[in-house]
Amino acid sequence: MKFSLALLTAALGLTTAMEAPSTSISASSKVGQSIISKARRVEENNGEIDYTWVANMSLKFQGCYHSQVWNDEANGEDDVRISTQRLVRFRLCPSTSCSMESAAGCSSGYGDYVIDMETYLQAYLEGVQQDQEYQCKYEEEYGDCGCNGENQGDDFDEDICKYECFMGKGMEYCIDKNPYEEEGEKKEDWNVREYAECKQYQFQNNNNNRNLEEEAKYYVGAYCSENGGKIFLGLFTDDTCSQFADSYGGADTFATLSYGTSLPYSDTTMIGSECMSCKETQQANQNNANNGGDDANDADQVKESCENLYQASGKCDGSLGTYPNNEACNFMEGIKIVRKNGAIVRGAAYKNTTASIFIGLFACSFVLLGGYVYYLKTKLDRAKINLSE
């Protein structure tokens, strides 16, 4: 089964908003960089880390955030000096209480985490693929989409049978090819995981498109929406995916250069509101054991994608785990998450009451001072008139 554009269609919904940190710790500072880099590991007596508790948790997207950082790799005159750093905040909720309808996911027994968007998307998309492969396999073996040809006529076609069955159940991600398409009609199959990071995109140029210059280079990558609640794909003109190709996230330029083809996920989010379980499916465990995968020797039943996310993130565990790590709590307190009935709204960052009072006093003093200056000017003008008389 190919990991294609249809992979995320069942994973879209309400999310939350994230705004810029208002604390003194910024994402571009050395402290902030240290916090969001791979966190230190606390080893058990036997030299291994206990991740078994993660199997009982579910992943819940909380929002995303952009910050500007200096680009150390900029060498040429045309290189972008200030690049965009993209961060994602996510939550691990108890699977028994995690709610898809709730923007927060859960209200107790959780941990909050922050990580770069590329790492999060890679792990998230891997988890989605693993879950959907299991669903497709289960439906074929125990559901209605087995299509084994028993008690069928001579005109039975297994590909058509599976296509109609999966499409009827809304599981188009289980379909490798459309049997009703003629040869040559198949559209480009997007591997979304390739563009979780900023990557150069090659347009097909038949020399009829004057807008596609010979030296022009374009890049496709993920970026955070203005309110911080969605992640889109955009078209950029630099290899850090910091400069949009146009004012519409590059969508118009992409359509022009690809002869009307729309850029996937340019107006729909790549991230859903679902609670993604971190417990490995039975099929995944068996496949790892048979194929000698990286997770084959694990006895913790934790998805490798969740384990990798947890290891690489800045942590605010609370009381989770054997040795809770709360080094990133102060950093994440400055990231404002705004929720209103599960929907995304734009809210103000944390207010400083003391600063607000001083600003108000300064404004009042300025008005009073201006009035007093006007009063003195009026008296002087009257004195000049009296002297002249």
CSV table of C-alpha atoms in Angstrom, one decimal:
chain,number,residue,atom,x,y,z
A,1,MET,CA,0.0,0.0,0.0
A,2,LYS,CA,1.4,3.4,-1.0
A,3,PHE,CA,1.6,6.2,1.4
A,4,SER,CA,-0.2,8.8,-0.8
A,5,LEU,CA,-2.3,12.0,-0.7
A,6,ALA,CA,-5.3,10.1,0.6
A,7,LEU,CA,-3.4,9.1,3.8
A,8,LEU,CA,-4.6,11.9,6.0
A,9,THR,CA,-8.2,12.3,4.8
A,10,ALA,CA,-9.6,10.6,7.9
A,11,ALA,CA,-7.4,12.6,10.3
A,12,LEU,CA,-8.7,16.1,9.8
A,13,GLY,CA,-10.7,18.2,12.4
A,14,LEU,CA,-10.5,20.8,15.1
A,15,THR,CA,-7.2,21.8,16.5
A,16,THR,CA,-5.8,24.5,18.8
A,17,ALA,CA,-3.9,27.7,18.5
A,18,MET,CA,-0.4,28.6,19.6
A,19,GLU,CA,1.1,32.0,19.9
A,20,ALA,CA,4.6,33.5,20.5
A,21,PRO,CA,6.3,33.0,23.8
A,22,SER,CA,5.9,36.0,26.1
A,23,THR,CA,8.5,34.8,28.6
A,24,SER,CA,12.1,35.9,28.5
A,25,ILE,CA,13.1,32.5,27.0
A,26,SER,CA,12.8,32.7,23.2
A,27,ALA,CA,13.0,29.8,20.8
A,28,SER,CA,16.0,31.3,19.0
A,29,SER,CA,18.0,31.8,22.2
A,30,LYS,CA,20.7,29.4,23.4
A,31,VAL,CA,18.5,28.3,26.3
A,32,GLY,CA,15.5,27.8,24.0
A,33,GLN,CA,17.6,25.9,21.5
A,34,SER,CA,18.8,23.7,24.3
A,35,ILE,CA,15.3,23.0,25.6
A,36,ILE,CA,13.9,22.0,22.2
A,37,SER,CA,16.8,19.9,21.2
A,38,LYS,CA,17.0,16.3,22.1
A,39,ALA,CA,16.4,16.1,25.8
A,40,ARG,CA,18.7,14.3,28.1
A,41,ARG,CA,17.9,10.7,28.9
A,42,VAL,CA,17.7,9.3,32.4
A,43,GLU,CA,18.8,5.6,32.4
A,44,GLU,CA,17.6,2.9,34.6
A,45,ASN,CA,20.0,0.7,36.6
A,46,ASN,CA,20.2,-1.8,33.7
A,47,GLY,CA,21.2,0.9,31.2
A,48,GLU,CA,17.8,1.0,29.4
A,49,ILE,CA,15.1,3.6,29.6
A,50,ASP,CA,11.6,2.7,30.7
A,51,TYR,CA,9.1,3.8,28.0
A,52,THR,CA,6.4,1.2,28.9
A,53,TRP,CA,4.1,3.9,30.2
A,54,VAL,CA,3.9,5.6,26.8
A,55,ALA,CA,2.0,2.6,25.4
A,56,ASN,CA,-1.0,3.7,27.5
A,57,MET,CA,-0.9,7.3,26.1
A,58,SER,CA,-2.3,8.9,23.0
A,59,LEU,CA,-0.8,11.7,20.9
A,60,LYS,CA,-2.8,14.9,20.6
A,61,PHE,CA,-1.7,17.9,18.5
A,62,GLN,CA,-1.9,21.2,20.4
A,63,GLY,CA,-0.7,23.8,17.9
A,64,CYS,CA,2.3,25.2,16.1
A,65,TYR,CA,4.5,28.3,16.2
A,66,HIS,CA,7.1,30.1,14.0
A,67,SER,CA,10.2,31.9,15.1
A,68,GLN,CA,13.0,33.6,13.2
A,69,VAL,CA,16.6,32.4,13.6
A,70,TRP,CA,19.9,33.2,12.1
A,71,ASN,CA,20.8,30.9,9.2
A,72,ASP,CA,24.4,29.7,9.8
A,73,GLU,CA,24.4,27.8,6.4
A,74,ALA,CA,23.9,31.0,4.4
A,75,ASN,CA,27.0,31.5,2.2
A,76,GLY,CA,25.9,33.0,-1.1
A,77,GLU,CA,24.5,36.5,-1.8
A,78,ASP,CA,21.1,35.1,-2.5
A,79,ASP,CA,20.9,32.8,0.6
A,80,VAL,CA,18.3,33.7,3.2
A,81,ARG,CA,20.1,35.1,6.3
A,82,ILE,CA,17.1,34.9,8.6
A,83,SER,CA,15.3,31.6,8.3
A,84,THR,CA,12.1,30.3,9.9
A,85,GLN,CA,12.1,27.8,12.7
A,86,ARG,CA,8.9,25.8,13.0
A,87,LEU,CA,7.9,24.3,16.3
A,88,VAL,CA,5.0,22.0,17.3
A,89,ARG,CA,3.5,21.5,20.7
A,90,PHE,CA,1.8,18.2,21.4
A,91,ARG,CA,0.3,16.4,24.4
A,92,LEU,CA,0.4,12.8,25.6
A,93,CYS,CA,-3.0,12.0,27.1
A,94,PRO,CA,-4.2,8.8,28.8
A,95,SER,CA,-5.8,6.8,26.0
A,96,THR,CA,-8.8,6.0,28.2
A,97,SER,CA,-9.7,9.7,28.6
A,98,CYS,CA,-8.3,11.3,25.4
A,99,SER,CA,-11.1,13.0,23.5
A,100,MET,CA,-11.1,13.9,19.8
A,101,GLU,CA,-13.9,16.5,20.3
A,102,SER,CA,-11.8,18.3,23.0
A,103,ALA,CA,-9.2,20.6,21.6
A,104,ALA,CA,-7.0,20.0,24.7
A,105,GLY,CA,-7.5,16.2,24.4
A,106,CYS,CA,-7.6,15.7,28.2
A,107,SER,CA,-7.6,17.7,31.4
A,108,SER,CA,-5.5,15.5,33.8
A,109,GLY,CA,-2.8,12.9,33.8
A,110,TYR,CA,-1.0,14.4,30.7
A,111,GLY,CA,2.4,15.7,29.7
A,112,ASP,CA,3.1,18.6,27.3
A,113,TYR,CA,6.0,18.6,24.8
A,114,VAL,CA,7.6,20.8,22.1
A,115,ILE,CA,9.6,19.7,19.1
A,116,ASP,CA,10.6,20.9,15.6
A,117,MET,CA,7.8,20.6,13.0
A,118,GLU,CA,9.8,18.3,10.7
A,119,THR,CA,10.4,15.7,13.3
A,120,TYR,CA,6.8,15.8,14.5
A,121,LEU,CA,5.4,15.4,11.0
A,122,GLN,CA,7.7,12.5,10.2
A,123,ALA,CA,6.7,10.7,13.3
A,124,TYR,CA,3.0,11.6,13.0
A,125,LEU,CA,2.7,10.5,9.4
A,126,GLU,CA,4.6,7.3,10.2
A,127,GLY,CA,2.0,6.6,12.9
A,128,VAL,CA,-0.9,7.4,10.6
A,129,GLN,CA,0.5,5.1,8.0
A,130,GLN,CA,1.0,2.3,10.5
A,131,ASP,CA,-2.6,2.6,11.8
A,132,GLN,CA,-4.1,2.7,8.3
A,133,GLU,CA,-2.1,-0.3,7.1
A,134,TYR,CA,-3.5,-2.2,10.1
A,135,GLN,CA,-7.0,-1.1,9.3
A,136,CYS,CA,-6.7,-2.1,5.7
A,137,LYS,CA,-5.2,-5.5,6.6
A,138,TYR,CA,-7.9,-6.1,9.2
A,139,GLU,CA,-10.7,-5.2,6.8
A,140,GLU,CA,-9.3,-7.6,4.1
A,141,GLU,CA,-8.9,-10.6,6.6
A,142,TYR,CA,-12.0,-10.1,8.8
A,143,GLY,CA,-14.2,-7.5,7.1
A,144,ASP,CA,-16.1,-7.2,3.8
A,145,CYS,CA,-13.1,-6.4,1.6
A,146,GLY,CA,-11.5,-9.8,1.4
A,147,CYS,CA,-12.7,-10.3,-2.2
A,148,ASN,CA,-11.5,-13.9,-2.4
A,149,GLY,CA,-13.8,-14.7,-5.4
A,150,GLU,CA,-15.8,-17.3,-3.6
A,151,ASN,CA,-19.3,-17.8,-5.0
A,152,GLN,CA,-18.6,-15.1,-7.7
A,153,GLY,CA,-19.2,-15.3,-11.4
A,154,ASP,CA,-16.7,-15.5,-14.2
A,155,ASP,CA,-16.6,-11.7,-14.6
A,156,PHE,CA,-15.4,-11.3,-11.0
A,157,ASP,CA,-12.5,-8.8,-10.8
A,158,GLU,CA,-10.6,-8.7,-7.4
A,159,ASP,CA,-9.2,-5.2,-8.0
A,160,ILE,CA,-12.6,-3.7,-8.8
A,161,CYS,CA,-14.1,-5.6,-5.8
A,162,LYS,CA,-11.6,-4.1,-3.4
A,163,TYR,CA,-11.7,-0.7,-4.9
A,164,GLU,CA,-15.5,-0.4,-4.5
A,165,CYS,CA,-15.4,-1.9,-1.0
A,166,PHE,CA,-12.8,0.4,0.3
A,167,MET,CA,-14.2,3.5,-1.3
A,168,GLY,CA,-17.6,2.6,0.1
A,169,LYS,CA,-16.2,2.5,3.6
A,170,GLY,CA,-14.3,5.8,3.2
A,171,MET,CA,-10.9,3.9,3.2
A,172,GLU,CA,-9.5,5.2,0.0
A,173,TYR,CA,-6.0,5.1,1.5
A,174,CYS,CA,-6.1,1.3,1.2
A,175,ILE,CA,-6.2,1.6,-2.6
A,176,ASP,CA,-3.0,1.3,-4.7
A,177,LYS,CA,-4.6,2.0,-8.1
A,178,ASN,CA,-8.0,2.9,-9.5
A,179,PRO,CA,-9.0,-0.1,-11.8
A,180,TYR,CA,-11.3,2.2,-13.7
A,181,GLU,CA,-8.5,4.5,-14.9
A,182,GLU,CA,-7.0,4.0,-18.3
A,183,GLU,CA,-3.3,3.6,-18.7
A,184,GLY,CA,-1.6,7.0,-18.6
A,185,GLU,CA,-4.5,8.7,-16.7
A,186,LYS,CA,-3.0,8.2,-13.2
A,187,LYS,CA,-2.2,11.4,-11.5
A,188,GLU,CA,1.0,12.2,-9.6
A,189,ASP,CA,1.1,10.1,-6.4
A,190,TRP,CA,2.3,12.5,-3.6
A,191,ASN,CA,4.4,11.0,-0.9
A,192,VAL,CA,3.5,13.5,1.8
A,193,ARG,CA,6.3,12.3,4.1
A,194,GLU,CA,8.9,13.5,1.7
A,195,TYR,CA,7.8,17.0,2.2
A,196,ALA,CA,7.7,17.0,5.9
A,197,GLU,CA,11.0,18.7,5.4
A,198,CYS,CA,11.8,21.5,3.0
A,199,LYS,CA,12.6,19.8,-0.3
A,200,GLN,CA,13.2,21.0,-3.9
A,201,TYR,CA,10.3,20.4,-6.2
A,202,GLN,CA,10.8,19.7,-9.9
A,203,PHE,CA,8.1,21.0,-12.2
A,204,GLN,CA,7.5,19.3,-15.5
A,205,ASN,CA,8.4,21.9,-18.2
A,206,ASN,CA,7.5,21.3,-21.8
A,207,ASN,CA,9.0,24.6,-22.8
A,208,ASN,CA,5.6,26.2,-23.3
A,209,ASN,CA,5.5,27.8,-19.8
A,210,ARG,CA,7.4,31.1,-19.9
A,211,ASN,CA,7.0,31.5,-16.1
A,212,LEU,CA,9.3,28.7,-15.4
A,213,GLU,CA,12.7,30.1,-15.9
A,214,GLU,CA,15.7,27.9,-16.5
A,215,GLU,CA,17.5,29.0,-13.3
A,216,ALA,CA,14.4,29.2,-11.0
A,217,LYS,CA,14.3,26.8,-8.1
A,218,TYR,CA,11.3,26.1,-6.0
A,219,TYR,CA,10.9,24.2,-2.7
A,220,VAL,CA,7.9,22.5,-1.1
A,221,GLY,CA,7.6,22.3,2.7
A,222,ALA,CA,5.2,22.5,5.6
A,223,TYR,CA,4.4,25.7,7.5
A,224,CYS,CA,2.2,26.8,10.3
A,225,SER,CA,-1.1,28.7,9.8
A,226,GLU,CA,-1.4,32.3,11.1
A,227,ASN,CA,-3.5,31.2,14.1
A,228,GLY,CA,-1.2,28.3,14.9
A,229,GLY,CA,-3.9,25.6,14.6
A,230,LYS,CA,-3.2,24.0,11.2
A,231,ILE,CA,-0.2,22.9,9.2
A,232,PHE,CA,-0.2,23.4,5.4
A,233,LEU,CA,2.1,22.7,2.5
A,234,GLY,CA,3.5,25.7,0.7
A,235,LEU,CA,5.8,26.6,-2.3
A,236,PHE,CA,8.9,28.6,-1.4
A,237,THR,CA,11.8,30.2,-3.3
A,238,ASP,CA,14.6,29.2,-0.9
A,239,ASP,CA,16.0,26.0,0.6
A,240,THR,CA,15.0,26.9,4.1
A,241,CYS,CA,11.3,27.3,3.1
A,242,SER,CA,11.2,30.8,4.6
A,243,GLN,CA,10.2,32.9,1.5
A,244,PHE,CA,6.8,32.1,-0.1
A,245,ALA,CA,6.6,32.0,-3.9
A,246,ASP,CA,3.6,34.3,-3.7
A,247,SER,CA,1.2,35.9,-1.1
A,248,TYR,CA,-1.0,32.8,-1.1
A,249,GLY,CA,1.5,30.4,0.4
A,250,GLY,CA,2.8,29.6,-3.1
A,251,ALA,CA,-0.4,27.9,-4.1
A,252,ASP,CA,-1.0,30.2,-7.1
A,253,THR,CA,2.5,29.9,-8.4
A,254,PHE,CA,2.3,26.1,-8.0
A,255,ALA,CA,-0.9,25.9,-10.0
A,256,THR,CA,0.6,28.1,-12.8
A,257,LEU,CA,3.8,26.1,-13.1
A,258,SER,CA,2.0,22.8,-13.0
A,259,TYR,CA,-0.7,23.7,-15.5
A,260,GLY,CA,-3.6,23.9,-13.1
A,261,THR,CA,-2.7,21.2,-10.7
A,262,SER,CA,-3.4,22.2,-7.1
A,263,LEU,CA,-0.7,21.9,-4.4
A,264,PRO,CA,-1.8,19.2,-1.9
A,265,TYR,CA,-2.7,20.5,1.6
A,266,SER,CA,-2.3,24.1,0.5
A,267,ASP,CA,-5.8,24.9,2.0
A,268,THR,CA,-6.5,21.8,4.2
A,269,THR,CA,-4.5,20.8,7.3
A,270,MET,CA,-2.0,17.9,7.3
A,271,ILE,CA,-2.7,17.3,11.0
A,272,GLY,CA,-6.0,15.9,12.4
A,273,SER,CA,-7.7,16.3,15.8
A,274,GLU,CA,-7.7,12.6,16.5
A,275,CYS,CA,-6.1,10.9,19.5
A,276,MET,CA,-3.5,8.7,18.1
A,277,SER,CA,-2.7,5.7,20.3
A,278,CYS,CA,1.0,5.1,21.1
A,279,LYS,CA,0.4,1.4,21.5
A,280,GLU,CA,1.7,-0.7,18.7
A,281,THR,CA,-0.8,-2.8,16.8
A,282,GLN,CA,-0.5,-6.5,16.8
A,283,GLN,CA,0.4,-6.5,13.2
A,284,ALA,CA,3.2,-4.0,13.7
A,285,ASN,CA,4.7,-6.0,16.5
A,286,GLN,CA,4.6,-9.2,14.3
A,287,ASN,CA,6.1,-7.4,11.3
A,288,ASN,CA,8.9,-6.0,13.4
A,289,ALA,CA,9.7,-9.4,14.9
A,290,ASN,CA,9.7,-11.0,11.4
A,291,ASN,CA,11.7,-8.3,9.7
A,292,GLY,CA,14.1,-7.6,12.4
A,293,GLY,CA,13.0,-3.9,12.5
A,294,ASP,CA,14.4,-1.3,14.9
A,295,ASP,CA,11.5,-1.9,17.2
A,296,ALA,CA,11.6,-5.7,17.0
A,297,ASN,CA,13.4,-6.3,20.3
A,298,ASP,CA,11.2,-3.9,22.3
A,299,ALA,CA,8.9,-5.5,24.9
A,300,ASP,CA,7.2,-2.2,25.7
A,301,GLN,CA,4.6,-2.3,22.9
A,302,VAL,CA,5.2,1.4,22.2
A,303,LYS,CA,5.0,2.7,18.7
A,304,GLU,CA,8.5,3.7,17.4
A,305,SER,CA,7.1,7.0,16.2
A,306,CYS,CA,5.8,7.9,19.6
A,307,GLU,CA,9.1,6.8,21.3
A,308,ASN,CA,11.1,8.9,18.9
A,309,LEU,CA,8.9,11.9,19.4
A,310,TYR,CA,9.2,11.6,23.2
A,311,GLN,CA,13.0,11.2,23.1
A,312,ALA,CA,13.6,14.2,20.9
A,313,SER,CA,11.1,16.7,22.4
A,314,GLY,CA,11.4,19.3,25.1
A,315,LYS,CA,9.5,17.9,28.0
A,316,CYS,CA,7.0,19.0,30.6
A,317,ASP,CA,6.1,15.5,32.0
A,318,GLY,CA,4.4,16.6,35.1
A,319,SER,CA,4.3,13.4,37.1
A,320,LEU,CA,4.5,11.0,34.2
A,321,GLY,CA,7.1,8.3,33.9
A,322,THR,CA,9.6,6.9,36.3
A,323,TYR,CA,11.8,9.9,36.2
A,324,PRO,CA,9.7,12.9,35.1
A,325,ASN,CA,11.5,15.6,33.0
A,326,ASN,CA,10.1,19.1,33.4
A,327,GLU,CA,12.9,21.1,31.9
A,328,ALA,CA,10.8,22.7,29.2
A,329,CYS,CA,7.8,23.7,31.4
A,330,ASN,CA,8.9,27.3,31.7
A,331,PHE,CA,9.4,27.6,28.0
A,332,MET,CA,6.0,26.2,27.1
A,333,GLU,CA,4.3,28.4,29.7
A,334,GLY,CA,5.1,31.3,27.4
A,335,ILE,CA,3.4,29.7,24.4
A,336,LYS,CA,-0.2,30.9,24.5
A,337,ILE,CA,-2.8,28.2,23.6
A,338,VAL,CA,-6.2,29.6,22.9
A,339,ARG,CA,-9.3,27.4,22.7
A,340,LYS,CA,-12.9,28.3,22.5
A,341,ASN,CA,-15.5,25.5,22.3
A,342,GLY,CA,-12.9,23.4,20.5
A,343,ALA,CA,-12.4,26.0,17.8
A,344,ILE,CA,-9.3,28.1,17.0
A,345,VAL,CA,-9.4,31.8,17.9
A,346,ARG,CA,-6.7,34.4,17.9
A,347,GLY,CA,-6.0,35.5,21.5
A,348,ALA,CA,-3.6,37.9,23.1
A,349,ALA,CA,-0.4,36.7,24.7
A,350,TYR,CA,0.0,36.8,28.5
A,351,LYS,CA,-0.7,40.2,29.9
A,352,ASN,CA,1.7,41.9,32.2
A,353,THR,CA,-0.5,43.7,34.7
A,354,THR,CA,2.2,45.9,36.1
A,355,ALA,CA,3.3,47.1,32.7
A,356,SER,CA,-0.3,47.8,31.8
A,357,ILE,CA,-0.7,50.0,34.9
A,358,PHE,CA,2.4,52.0,34.1
A,359,ILE,CA,1.3,52.5,30.5
A,360,GLY,CA,-2.0,53.8,31.6
A,361,LEU,CA,-0.4,56.2,34.1
A,362,PHE,CA,2.0,57.4,31.4
A,363,ALA,CA,-0.9,58.0,29.0
A,364,CYS,CA,-2.8,60.0,31.6
A,365,SER,CA,0.2,62.0,32.6
A,366,PHE,CA,0.9,62.8,29.0
A,367,VAL,CA,-2.6,64.1,28.4
A,368,LEU,CA,-2.5,66.2,31.6
A,369,LEU,CA,0.9,67.6,30.7
A,370,GLY,CA,-0.4,68.6,27.3
A,371,GLY,CA,-3.4,70.3,28.8
A,372,TYR,CA,-1.2,72.2,31.2
A,373,VAL,CA,1.2,73.4,28.4
A,374,TYR,CA,-1.9,74.6,26.5
A,375,TYR,CA,-3.1,76.5,29.6
A,376,LEU,CA,0.3,78.2,30.0
A,377,LYS,CA,0.4,79.1,26.3
A,378,THR,CA,-3.0,80.7,26.6
A,379,LYS,CA,-2.0,82.8,29.6
A,380,LEU,CA,1.2,84.0,27.8
A,381,ASP,CA,-0.9,85.0,24.7
A,382,ARG,CA,-3.2,87.1,26.9
A,383,ALA,CA,-0.3,88.8,28.7
A,384,LYS,CA,1.2,89.8,25.3
A,385,ILE,CA,-2.2,91.3,24.3
A,386,ASN,CA,-2.4,93.3,27.5
A,387,LEU,CA,1.1,94.7,27.2
A,388,SER,CA,0.5,95.8,23.6
A,389,GLU,CA,-2.6,97.7,24.7
